[in-house]
mmCIF file of C-alpha atoms in Angstrom:
data_model
loop_
_atom_site.group_PDB
_atom_site.id
_atom_site.type_symbol
_atom_site.label_atom_id
_atom_site.label_comp_id
_atom_site.label_asym_id
_atom_site.label_seq_id
_atom_site.Cartn_x
_atom_site.Cartn_y
_atom_site.Cartn_z
ATOM 1 C CA ASP A 101 -13.603 83.608 16.752
ATOM 2 C CA VAL A 102 -14.212 84.871 20.245
ATOM 3 C CA LYS A 103 -17.109 87.225 20.457
ATOM 4 C CA VAL A 104 -17.694 89.636 23.306
ATOM 5 C CA THR A 105 -20.811 91.754 23.104
ATOM 6 C CA GLN A 106 -21.906 94.687 25.205
ATOM 7 C CA SER A 107 -25.523 95.660 25.672
ATOM 8 C CA SER A 108 -25.256 99.219 24.375
ATOM 9 C CA ARG A 109 -22.780 101.186 22.279
ATOM 10 C CA TYR A 110 -24.001 104.551 23.557
ATOM 11 C CA LEU A 111 -25.886 105.384 26.731
ATOM 12 C CA VAL A 112 -27.014 108.665 28.240
ATOM 13 C CA LYS A 113 -28.128 108.671 31.864
ATOM 14 C CA ARG A 114 -28.976 111.268 34.460
ATOM 15 C CA THR A 115 -27.104 111.833 37.708
ATOM 16 C CA GLY A 116 -28.384 109.543 40.427
ATOM 17 C CA GLU A 117 -29.795 106.890 38.095
ATOM 18 C CA LYS A 118 -28.904 103.236 38.519
ATOM 19 C CA VAL A 119 -27.115 102.026 35.412
ATOM 20 C CA PHE A 120 -26.583 98.459 34.227
ATOM 21 C CA LEU A 121 -23.950 97.594 31.642
ATOM 22 C CA GLU A 122 -24.029 94.024 30.425
ATOM 23 C CA CYS A 123 -21.365 91.948 28.769
ATOM 24 C CA VAL A 124 -21.715 88.507 27.201
ATOM 25 C CA GLN A 125 -18.985 86.254 25.830
ATOM 26 C CA ASP A 126 -19.547 83.129 23.786
ATOM 27 C CA MET A 127 -16.273 81.240 24.283
ATOM 28 C CA ASP A 128 -16.738 79.719 27.724
ATOM 29 C CA HIS A 129 -13.996 81.936 29.170
ATOM 30 C CA GLU A 130 -13.367 81.755 32.891
ATOM 31 C CA ASN A 131 -12.153 85.318 33.386
ATOM 32 C CA MET A 132 -14.080 88.489 32.676
ATOM 33 C CA PHE A 133 -13.077 92.106 33.223
ATOM 34 C CA TRP A 134 -14.555 95.587 33.271
ATOM 35 C CA TYR A 135 -12.401 98.597 32.413
ATOM 36 C CA ARG A 136 -12.997 102.255 31.898
ATOM 37 C CA GLN A 137 -10.961 104.222 29.399
ATOM 38 C CA ASP A 138 -10.425 107.946 29.664
ATOM 39 C CA PRO A 139 -8.148 110.241 27.635
ATOM 40 C CA GLY A 140 -4.732 110.501 29.241
ATOM 41 C CA LEU A 141 -5.526 107.847 31.864
ATOM 42 C CA GLY A 142 -5.450 104.724 29.733
ATOM 43 C CA LEU A 143 -7.337 101.552 30.611
ATOM 44 C CA ARG A 144 -8.186 101.215 34.269
ATOM 45 C CA LEU A 145 -9.503 97.982 35.760
ATOM 46 C CA ILE A 146 -12.730 98.364 37.728
ATOM 47 C CA TYR A 147 -13.584 94.760 38.635
ATOM 48 C CA PHE A 148 -12.823 91.297 37.404
ATOM 49 C CA SER A 149 -14.212 87.817 37.903
ATOM 50 C CA TYR A 150 -12.428 84.496 37.571
ATOM 51 C CA ASP A 151 -15.469 82.271 38.100
ATOM 52 C CA VAL A 152 -19.229 82.393 38.446
ATOM 53 C CA LYS A 153 -20.259 84.382 41.530
ATOM 54 C CA MET A 154 -16.602 85.300 42.174
ATOM 55 C CA LYS A 155 -15.467 88.885 41.894
ATOM 56 C CA GLU A 156 -12.392 90.870 42.760
ATOM 57 C CA LYS A 157 -11.851 94.614 42.977
ATOM 58 C CA GLY A 158 -9.603 96.177 40.434
ATOM 59 C CA ASP A 159 -7.828 99.497 40.692
ATOM 60 C CA ILE A 160 -10.874 101.797 40.760
ATOM 61 C CA PRO A 161 -13.911 99.935 42.182
ATOM 62 C CA GLU A 162 -15.443 102.862 44.062
ATOM 63 C CA GLY A 163 -18.934 103.680 42.847
ATOM 64 C CA TYR A 164 -19.311 100.399 40.986
ATOM 65 C CA SER A 165 -20.471 96.876 41.677
ATOM 66 C CA VAL A 166 -20.609 93.756 39.526
ATOM 67 C CA SER A 167 -22.595 90.581 39.147
ATOM 68 C CA ARG A 168 -21.703 87.270 37.570
ATOM 69 C CA GLU A 169 -24.531 84.789 37.903
ATOM 70 C CA LYS A 170 -23.708 82.875 34.718
ATOM 71 C CA LYS A 171 -20.336 82.113 33.218
ATOM 72 C CA GLU A 172 -20.997 83.951 29.985
ATOM 73 C CA ARG A 173 -22.409 87.151 31.484
ATOM 74 C CA PHE A 174 -20.715 89.844 33.562
ATOM 75 C CA SER A 175 -22.656 92.949 34.549
ATOM 76 C CA LEU A 176 -21.327 96.284 35.754
ATOM 77 C CA ILE A 177 -23.630 98.345 37.941
ATOM 78 C CA LEU A 178 -23.408 102.018 38.738
ATOM 79 C CA GLU A 179 -25.574 102.306 41.824
ATOM 80 C CA SER A 180 -26.004 106.070 41.557
ATOM 81 C CA ALA A 181 -24.453 107.485 38.422
ATOM 82 C CA SER A 182 -22.358 110.621 38.716
ATOM 83 C CA THR A 183 -20.910 112.916 36.067
ATOM 84 C CA ASN A 184 -17.371 111.717 36.804
ATOM 85 C CA GLN A 185 -18.440 108.272 35.631
ATOM 86 C CA THR A 186 -18.861 109.565 32.095
ATOM 87 C CA SER A 187 -16.443 107.359 30.190
ATOM 88 C CA MET A 188 -15.898 104.558 27.705
ATOM 89 C CA TYR A 189 -16.542 101.207 29.406
ATOM 90 C CA LEU A 190 -14.878 98.124 28.011
ATOM 91 C CA CYS A 191 -15.584 94.516 28.862
ATOM 92 C CA ALA A 192 -13.080 91.737 28.190
ATOM 93 C CA SER A 193 -12.758 88.013 28.720
ATOM 94 C CA SER A 194 -9.892 85.552 28.778
ATOM 95 C CA PHE A 195 -9.273 81.838 29.091
ATOM 96 C CA PRO A 196 -6.775 81.093 31.853
ATOM 97 C CA THR A 197 -4.967 78.168 30.305
ATOM 98 C CA GLY A 198 -2.223 78.772 27.781
ATOM 99 C CA GLY A 199 -1.825 76.633 24.691
ATOM 100 C CA PHE A 200 0.550 76.360 21.798
ATOM 101 C CA TRP A 201 -0.393 79.752 20.401
ATOM 102 C CA THR A 202 -1.394 81.548 23.565
ATOM 103 C CA SER A 203 -0.018 82.465 26.942
ATOM 104 C CA GLY A 204 -3.385 82.242 28.670
ATOM 105 C CA TYR A 205 -3.515 85.967 29.329
ATOM 106 C CA GLU A 206 -4.849 87.274 26.056
ATOM 107 C CA GLN A 207 -7.961 89.350 26.558
ATOM 108 C CA TYR A 208 -10.776 89.705 24.060
ATOM 109 C CA PHE A 209 -12.646 92.954 24.218
ATOM 110 C CA GLY A 210 -16.159 94.019 23.420
ATOM 111 C CA PRO A 211 -16.825 97.119 21.305
ATOM 112 C CA GLY A 212 -17.308 99.324 24.351
ATOM 113 C CA THR A 213 -20.138 101.392 25.775
ATOM 114 C CA ARG A 214 -19.757 105.139 25.735
ATOM 115 C CA LEU A 215 -21.657 106.317 28.793
ATOM 116 C CA THR A 216 -22.556 109.943 29.323
ATOM 117 C CA VAL A 217 -23.966 111.003 32.682
ATOM 118 C CA THR A 218 -25.623 114.418 32.658
ATOM 119 C CA THR B 1207 2.605 97.826 41.618
ATOM 120 C CA GLN B 1208 3.821 96.977 38.160
ATOM 121 C CA LEU B 1209 3.886 99.795 35.638
ATOM 122 C CA LEU B 1210 4.283 99.816 31.877
ATOM 123 C CA GLU B 1211 5.344 103.017 30.166
ATOM 124 C CA GLN B 1212 4.794 103.507 26.486
ATOM 125 C CA SER B 1213 6.598 105.995 24.298
ATOM 126 C CA PRO B 1214 5.961 108.088 22.449
ATOM 127 C CA GLN B 1215 2.435 109.003 23.466
ATOM 128 C CA PHE B 1216 1.640 110.269 19.994
ATOM 129 C CA LEU B 1217 3.202 109.688 16.588
ATOM 130 C CA SER B 1218 2.227 111.297 13.299
ATOM 131 C CA ILE B 1219 3.938 110.079 10.148
ATOM 132 C CA GLN B 1220 3.477 109.996 6.388
ATOM 133 C CA GLU B 1221 2.425 106.873 4.552
ATOM 134 C CA GLY B 1222 5.458 104.760 3.689
ATOM 135 C CA GLU B 1223 7.547 105.796 6.690
ATOM 136 C CA ASN B 1224 8.651 103.450 9.436
ATOM 137 C CA LEU B 1225 7.828 103.800 13.123
ATOM 138 C CA THR B 1226 8.716 102.188 16.431
ATOM 139 C CA VAL B 1227 6.699 102.155 19.636
ATOM 140 C CA TYR B 1228 8.339 101.269 22.937
ATOM 141 C CA CYS B 1229 6.953 99.639 26.058
ATOM 142 C CA ASN B 1230 9.160 99.699 29.157
ATOM 143 C CA SER B 1231 8.980 98.540 32.739
ATOM 144 C CA SER B 1232 11.212 97.923 35.724
ATOM 145 C CA SER B 1233 9.274 94.711 36.374
ATOM 146 C CA VAL B 1234 9.577 91.322 34.737
ATOM 147 C CA PHE B 1235 6.546 89.992 32.903
ATOM 148 C CA SER B 1236 5.765 86.394 32.031
ATOM 149 C CA SER B 1237 4.336 87.478 28.692
ATOM 150 C CA LEU B 1238 3.419 90.641 26.889
ATOM 151 C CA GLN B 1239 0.581 91.383 24.515
ATOM 152 C CA TRP B 1240 0.142 94.129 21.936
ATOM 153 C CA TYR B 1241 -3.298 95.422 21.020
ATOM 154 C CA ARG B 1242 -4.583 97.937 18.474
ATOM 155 C CA GLN B 1243 -7.678 99.980 19.129
ATOM 156 C CA GLU B 1244 -9.537 101.949 16.478
ATOM 157 C CA PRO B 1245 -11.751 104.904 17.402
ATOM 158 C CA GLY B 1246 -15.040 103.830 18.954
ATOM 159 C CA GLU B 1247 -14.028 100.172 19.166
ATOM 160 C CA GLY B 1248 -12.476 97.845 21.731
ATOM 161 C CA PRO B 1249 -8.804 96.832 21.583
ATOM 162 C CA VAL B 1250 -7.967 93.905 19.321
ATOM 163 C CA LEU B 1251 -5.140 91.519 20.144
ATOM 164 C CA LEU B 1252 -2.243 91.635 17.683
ATOM 165 C CA VAL B 1253 0.353 89.344 19.221
ATOM 166 C CA THR B 1254 1.676 87.715 22.370
ATOM 167 C CA VAL B 1255 5.400 87.403 23.117
ATOM 168 C CA VAL B 1256 6.489 84.999 25.810
ATOM 169 C CA THR B 1257 10.199 84.244 25.608
ATOM 170 C CA GLY B 1258 12.928 86.776 26.372
ATOM 171 C CA GLY B 1259 14.493 87.949 23.112
ATOM 172 C CA GLU B 1260 11.579 86.655 21.059
ATOM 173 C CA VAL B 1261 10.792 88.354 17.766
ATOM 174 C CA LYS B 1262 7.463 87.904 16.017
ATOM 175 C CA LYS B 1263 6.400 89.263 12.659
ATOM 176 C CA LEU B 1264 2.899 89.983 11.513
ATOM 177 C CA LYS B 1265 3.117 91.200 7.913
ATOM 178 C CA ARG B 1266 4.703 94.683 8.230
ATOM 179 C CA LEU B 1267 4.639 94.631 12.050
ATOM 180 C CA THR B 1268 7.601 93.314 14.033
ATOM 181 C CA PHE B 1269 7.318 92.719 17.767
ATOM 182 C CA GLN B 1270 10.256 92.125 20.071
ATOM 183 C CA PHE B 1271 10.373 91.074 23.716
ATOM 184 C CA GLY B 1272 13.442 92.206 25.634
ATOM 185 C CA ASP B 1273 15.924 89.631 26.831
ATOM 186 C CA ALA B 1274 15.067 90.369 30.460
ATOM 187 C CA ARG B 1275 11.309 90.378 29.703
ATOM 188 C CA LYS B 1276 10.965 93.922 31.015
ATOM 189 C CA ASP B 1277 10.432 95.728 27.746
ATOM 190 C CA SER B 1278 9.060 95.329 24.250
ATOM 191 C CA SER B 1279 8.927 97.180 20.974
ATOM 192 C CA LEU B 1280 6.623 97.311 17.996
ATOM 193 C CA HIS B 1281 8.081 98.325 14.656
ATOM 194 C CA ILE B 1282 5.936 99.067 11.622
ATOM 195 C CA THR B 1283 7.595 99.100 8.220
ATOM 196 C CA ALA B 1284 6.164 101.226 5.414
ATOM 197 C CA ALA B 1285 3.189 102.365 7.456
ATOM 198 C CA GLN B 1286 -0.200 102.689 5.787
ATOM 199 C CA PRO B 1287 -3.251 104.753 6.775
ATOM 200 C CA GLY B 1288 -4.897 101.506 7.913
ATOM 201 C CA ASP B 1289 -2.255 101.273 10.654
ATOM 202 C CA THR B 1290 -3.740 104.352 12.313
ATOM 203 C CA GLY B 1291 -4.959 103.626 15.825
ATOM 204 C CA LEU B 1292 -4.099 103.402 19.483
ATOM 205 C CA TYR B 1293 -1.453 100.787 20.216
ATOM 206 C CA LEU B 1294 -1.484 99.288 23.698
ATOM 207 C CA CYS B 1295 1.004 96.978 25.318
ATOM 208 C CA ALA B 1296 -0.056 94.815 28.248
ATOM 209 C CA GLY B 1297 2.051 92.685 30.559
ATOM 210 C CA ALA B 1298 1.053 89.488 32.321
ATOM 211 C CA ASN B 1299 2.293 88.331 35.700
ATOM 212 C CA LEU B 1300 1.893 84.713 36.699
ATOM 213 C CA LYS B 1301 1.310 85.772 40.291
ATOM 214 C CA ALA B 1302 -1.622 88.034 39.449
ATOM 215 C CA ALA B 1303 -5.028 86.615 40.326
ATOM 216 C CA GLY B 1304 -7.535 86.122 37.536
ATOM 217 C CA ASN B 1305 -4.915 86.494 34.802
ATOM 218 C CA LYS B 1306 -4.987 90.278 35.108
ATOM 219 C CA LEU B 1307 -2.965 92.390 32.716
ATOM 220 C CA THR B 1308 -1.068 95.611 33.336
ATOM 221 C CA PHE B 1309 -1.711 98.001 30.464
ATOM 222 C CA GLY B 1310 0.541 100.741 29.188
ATOM 223 C CA GLY B 1311 -0.870 104.199 28.574
ATOM 224 C CA GLY B 1312 -0.998 103.690 24.817
ATOM 225 C CA THR B 1313 0.611 105.251 21.755
ATOM 226 C CA ARG B 1314 -1.665 107.016 19.341
ATOM 227 C CA VAL B 1315 -0.413 106.550 15.771
ATOM 228 C CA LEU B 1316 -1.634 108.639 12.857
ATOM 229 C CA VAL B 1317 -0.507 107.666 9.367
ATOM 230 C CA LYS B 1318 -1.287 110.365 6.845
ATOM 231 C CA PRO B 1319 -1.822 109.473 3.191
#
Protein backbone atom coordinates (compact mmCIF):
# COMPACT_ATOMS: atom_id res chain seq x y z
CA ASP A 1 0.00 0.00 0.00
CA VAL A 2 1.10 3.52 -0.75
CA LYS A 3 1.87 5.49 2.34
CA VAL A 4 2.03 9.26 2.48
CA THR A 5 2.93 10.78 5.81
CA GLN A 6 2.85 14.38 6.96
CA SER A 7 5.03 15.72 9.72
CA SER A 8 2.26 17.00 11.98
CA ARG A 9 -1.47 16.43 12.31
CA TYR A 10 -2.05 19.69 14.18
CA LEU A 11 0.07 22.82 14.28
CA VAL A 12 -0.42 26.19 15.92
CA LYS A 13 1.81 29.05 14.84
CA ARG A 14 1.95 32.78 15.38
CA THR A 15 1.59 35.42 12.69
CA GLY A 16 4.91 36.13 11.04
CA GLU A 17 6.52 32.80 11.90
CA LYS A 18 8.18 30.67 9.24
CA VAL A 19 6.37 27.36 8.99
CA PHE A 20 7.58 24.11 7.45
CA LEU A 21 5.18 21.33 6.52
CA GLU A 22 6.82 18.12 5.42
CA CYS A 23 5.48 15.26 3.38
CA VAL A 24 7.09 11.89 2.72
CA GLN A 25 5.91 9.12 0.40
CA ASP A 26 7.31 5.62 0.28
CA MET A 27 6.28 4.45 -3.20
CA ASP A 28 8.87 6.13 -5.40
CA HIS A 29 6.21 8.38 -6.95
CA GLU A 30 7.36 11.02 -9.40
CA ASN A 31 4.63 13.57 -8.73
CA MET A 32 3.87 15.27 -5.44
CA PHE A 33 1.28 17.91 -4.62
CA TRP A 34 0.33 20.34 -1.88
CA TYR A 35 -3.29 21.41 -1.44
CA ARG A 36 -5.19 23.44 1.07
CA GLN A 37 -8.78 22.61 1.91
CA ASP A 38 -11.21 25.16 3.26
CA PRO A 39 -14.97 24.87 3.86
CA GLY A 40 -16.90 25.92 0.78
CA LEU A 41 -13.75 26.27 -1.34
CA GLY A 42 -12.84 22.64 -1.85
CA LEU A 43 -9.31 21.45 -2.57
CA ARG A 44 -7.05 24.09 -4.03
CA LEU A 45 -3.65 23.27 -5.49
CA ILE A 46 -0.79 25.33 -4.06
CA TYR A 47 2.27 23.78 -5.73
CA PHE A 48 3.24 20.54 -7.35
CA SER A 49 6.45 18.81 -8.37
CA TYR A 50 6.98 16.24 -11.10
CA ASP A 51 10.64 15.51 -10.36
CA VAL A 52 13.37 16.23 -7.85
CA LYS A 53 14.18 19.95 -7.73
CA MET A 54 11.31 20.66 -10.16
CA LYS A 55 8.31 22.65 -9.02
CA GLU A 56 5.33 24.28 -10.62
CA LYS A 57 2.86 26.80 -9.25
CA GLY A 58 -0.66 25.66 -8.72
CA ASP A 59 -3.74 27.81 -8.44
CA ILE A 60 -2.89 29.65 -5.21
CA PRO A 61 0.92 29.83 -4.75
CA GLU A 62 1.06 33.30 -3.19
CA GLY A 63 2.57 33.25 0.28
CA TYR A 64 4.00 29.76 -0.13
CA SER A 65 7.14 28.13 -1.44
CA VAL A 66 8.19 24.50 -1.79
CA SER A 67 11.29 22.37 -1.79
CA ARG A 68 11.95 18.95 -3.25
CA GLU A 69 15.53 17.89 -2.68
CA LYS A 70 14.78 14.16 -2.57
CA LYS A 71 12.23 12.19 -4.53
CA GLU A 72 10.34 10.99 -1.49
CA ARG A 73 10.08 14.33 0.32
CA PHE A 74 8.15 17.47 -0.59
CA SER A 75 8.12 20.41 1.80
CA LEU A 76 5.73 23.34 1.92
CA ILE A 77 7.04 26.56 3.42
CA LEU A 78 5.07 29.51 4.69
CA GLU A 79 7.67 32.25 4.75
CA SER A 80 5.69 34.52 7.07
CA ALA A 81 2.51 32.90 8.30
CA SER A 82 -0.67 34.93 8.25
CA THR A 83 -4.09 34.26 9.75
CA ASN A 84 -5.61 33.69 6.31
CA GLN A 85 -3.33 30.69 5.94
CA THR A 86 -5.19 28.88 8.70
CA SER A 87 -6.39 25.78 6.89
CA MET A 88 -6.14 22.03 6.40
CA TYR A 89 -3.06 21.23 4.30
CA LEU A 90 -3.01 18.02 2.32
CA CYS A 91 -0.08 16.41 0.58
CA ALA A 92 -0.51 13.86 -2.21
CA SER A 93 1.63 11.83 -4.56
CA SER A 94 1.05 10.00 -7.81
CA PHE A 95 2.89 7.78 -10.26
CA PRO A 96 2.65 9.15 -13.79
CA THR A 97 2.45 5.91 -15.71
CA GLY A 98 -0.86 4.11 -16.03
CA GLY A 99 -1.14 0.35 -15.78
CA PHE A 100 -3.82 -2.25 -16.08
CA TRP A 101 -5.68 -1.03 -13.01
CA THR A 102 -4.75 2.62 -13.05
CA SER A 103 -4.90 5.64 -15.29
CA GLY A 104 -1.69 7.14 -13.95
CA TYR A 105 -3.50 10.05 -12.34
CA GLU A 106 -4.62 8.55 -9.07
CA GLN A 107 -3.41 10.57 -6.12
CA TYR A 108 -2.62 9.19 -2.70
CA PHE A 109 -3.12 11.59 0.14
CA GLY A 110 -1.56 12.02 3.54
CA PRO A 111 -3.73 12.48 6.63
CA GLY A 112 -3.45 16.26 6.50
CA THR A 113 -2.07 18.95 8.77
CA ARG A 114 -4.53 21.30 10.39
CA LEU A 115 -2.64 24.56 10.73
CA THR A 116 -3.90 27.39 12.89
CA VAL A 117 -2.17 30.76 12.67
CA THR A 118 -2.98 33.11 15.54
CA THR B 1 -9.81 26.40 -17.03
CA GLN B 2 -11.56 23.11 -16.52
CA LEU B 3 -14.25 23.01 -13.86
CA LEU B 4 -16.05 20.13 -12.19
CA GLU B 5 -19.34 20.79 -10.45
CA GLN B 6 -20.71 18.37 -7.93
CA SER B 7 -24.31 18.14 -6.82
CA PRO B 8 -25.81 18.15 -4.38
CA GLN B 9 -23.43 19.86 -1.99
CA PHE B 10 -24.99 18.12 0.98
CA LEU B 11 -27.12 15.01 1.36
CA SER B 12 -28.68 13.65 4.53
CA ILE B 13 -30.44 10.30 4.36
CA GLN B 14 -31.57 7.45 6.57
CA GLU B 15 -29.75 4.15 6.70
CA GLY B 16 -31.02 1.83 3.97
CA GLU B 17 -31.90 4.56 1.48
CA ASN B 18 -30.23 5.02 -1.87
CA LEU B 19 -28.37 8.13 -3.02
CA THR B 20 -26.75 9.51 -6.14
CA VAL B 21 -24.01 12.12 -6.40
CA TYR B 22 -23.34 13.89 -9.69
CA CYS B 23 -20.17 15.34 -11.14
CA ASN B 24 -20.53 17.51 -14.25
CA SER B 25 -18.30 19.50 -16.55
CA SER B 26 -18.33 21.14 -19.95
CA SER B 27 -14.83 19.76 -20.53
CA VAL B 28 -13.73 16.30 -21.59
CA PHE B 29 -11.54 14.35 -19.19
CA SER B 30 -9.25 11.45 -19.99
CA SER B 31 -10.20 9.76 -16.73
CA LEU B 32 -12.11 10.52 -13.59
CA GLN B 33 -11.47 9.48 -10.02
CA TRP B 34 -13.78 9.34 -7.02
CA TYR B 35 -12.46 9.82 -3.50
CA ARG B 36 -14.02 9.64 -0.04
CA GLN B 37 -12.75 11.76 2.80
CA GLU B 38 -13.64 11.21 6.44
CA PRO B 39 -13.41 14.03 8.98
CA GLY B 40 -9.83 14.84 9.94
CA GLU B 41 -8.34 12.55 7.31
CA GLY B 42 -7.07 12.84 3.74
CA PRO B 43 -9.15 11.71 0.75
CA VAL B 44 -8.95 8.02 -0.12
CA LEU B 45 -9.24 6.83 -3.71
CA LEU B 46 -12.35 4.75 -4.40
CA VAL B 47 -12.24 4.18 -8.15
CA THR B 48 -10.98 5.39 -11.50
CA VAL B 49 -13.14 5.38 -14.64
CA VAL B 50 -11.44 5.76 -17.99
CA THR B 51 -13.72 4.76 -20.85
CA GLY B 52 -16.82 6.69 -21.88
CA GLY B 53 -19.91 4.82 -20.71
CA GLU B 54 -17.92 2.72 -18.26
CA VAL B 55 -19.66 1.40 -15.17
CA LYS B 56 -17.74 0.11 -12.17
CA LYS B 57 -19.11 -1.45 -9.03
CA LEU B 58 -17.50 -1.51 -5.64
CA LYS B 59 -19.80 -3.47 -3.33
CA ARG B 60 -22.82 -1.15 -2.86
CA LEU B 61 -21.22 1.72 -4.81
CA THR B 62 -21.77 2.08 -8.55
CA PHE B 63 -19.73 4.56 -10.58
CA GLN B 64 -20.55 5.63 -14.11
CA PHE B 65 -18.56 7.71 -16.59
CA GLY B 66 -20.63 9.58 -19.15
CA ASP B 67 -20.42 8.58 -22.78
CA ALA B 68 -18.79 11.90 -23.69
CA ARG B 69 -16.43 11.70 -20.67
CA LYS B 70 -17.72 15.01 -19.34
CA ASP B 71 -19.69 13.75 -16.39
CA SER B 72 -19.88 10.98 -13.83
CA SER B 73 -22.17 9.70 -11.13
CA LEU B 74 -21.81 7.76 -7.92
CA HIS B 75 -24.76 5.74 -6.71
CA ILE B 76 -24.88 4.13 -3.28
CA THR B 77 -27.44 1.40 -2.67
CA ALA B 78 -28.78 0.79 0.83
CA ALA B 79 -26.51 3.37 2.42
CA GLN B 80 -24.97 2.65 5.81
CA PRO B 81 -23.60 5.03 8.45
CA GLY B 82 -20.09 3.97 7.40
CA ASP B 83 -20.74 5.63 4.03
CA THR B 84 -20.81 9.02 5.74
CA GLY B 85 -18.12 11.34 4.42
CA LEU B 86 -17.14 13.88 1.83
CA TYR B 87 -17.20 12.49 -1.70
CA LEU B 88 -14.92 14.16 -4.22
CA CYS B 89 -14.70 13.66 -7.94
CA ALA B 90 -11.52 14.59 -9.79
CA GLY B 91 -10.85 14.76 -13.51
CA ALA B 92 -7.59 14.13 -15.31
CA ASN B 93 -6.44 15.83 -18.49
CA LEU B 94 -3.66 14.29 -20.53
CA LYS B 95 -2.43 17.76 -21.45
CA ALA B 96 -1.99 18.87 -17.84
CA ALA B 97 1.60 18.96 -16.62
CA GLY B 98 2.55 16.77 -13.68
CA ASN B 99 -0.62 14.68 -13.92
CA LYS B 100 -2.64 17.36 -12.14
CA LEU B 101 -6.26 16.70 -11.27
CA THR B 102 -9.23 19.06 -11.30
CA PHE B 103 -11.31 18.49 -8.19
CA GLY B 104 -15.00 19.06 -7.73
CA GLY B 105 -16.25 20.97 -4.71
CA GLY B 106 -17.37 17.80 -2.94
CA THR B 107 -20.64 16.33 -1.71
CA ARG B 108 -21.02 15.86 2.00
CA VAL B 109 -23.06 12.73 2.74
CA LEU B 110 -24.57 11.99 6.13
CA VAL B 111 -26.20 8.60 6.66
CA LYS B 112 -28.22 8.51 9.84
CA PRO B 113 -28.79 5.21 11.65
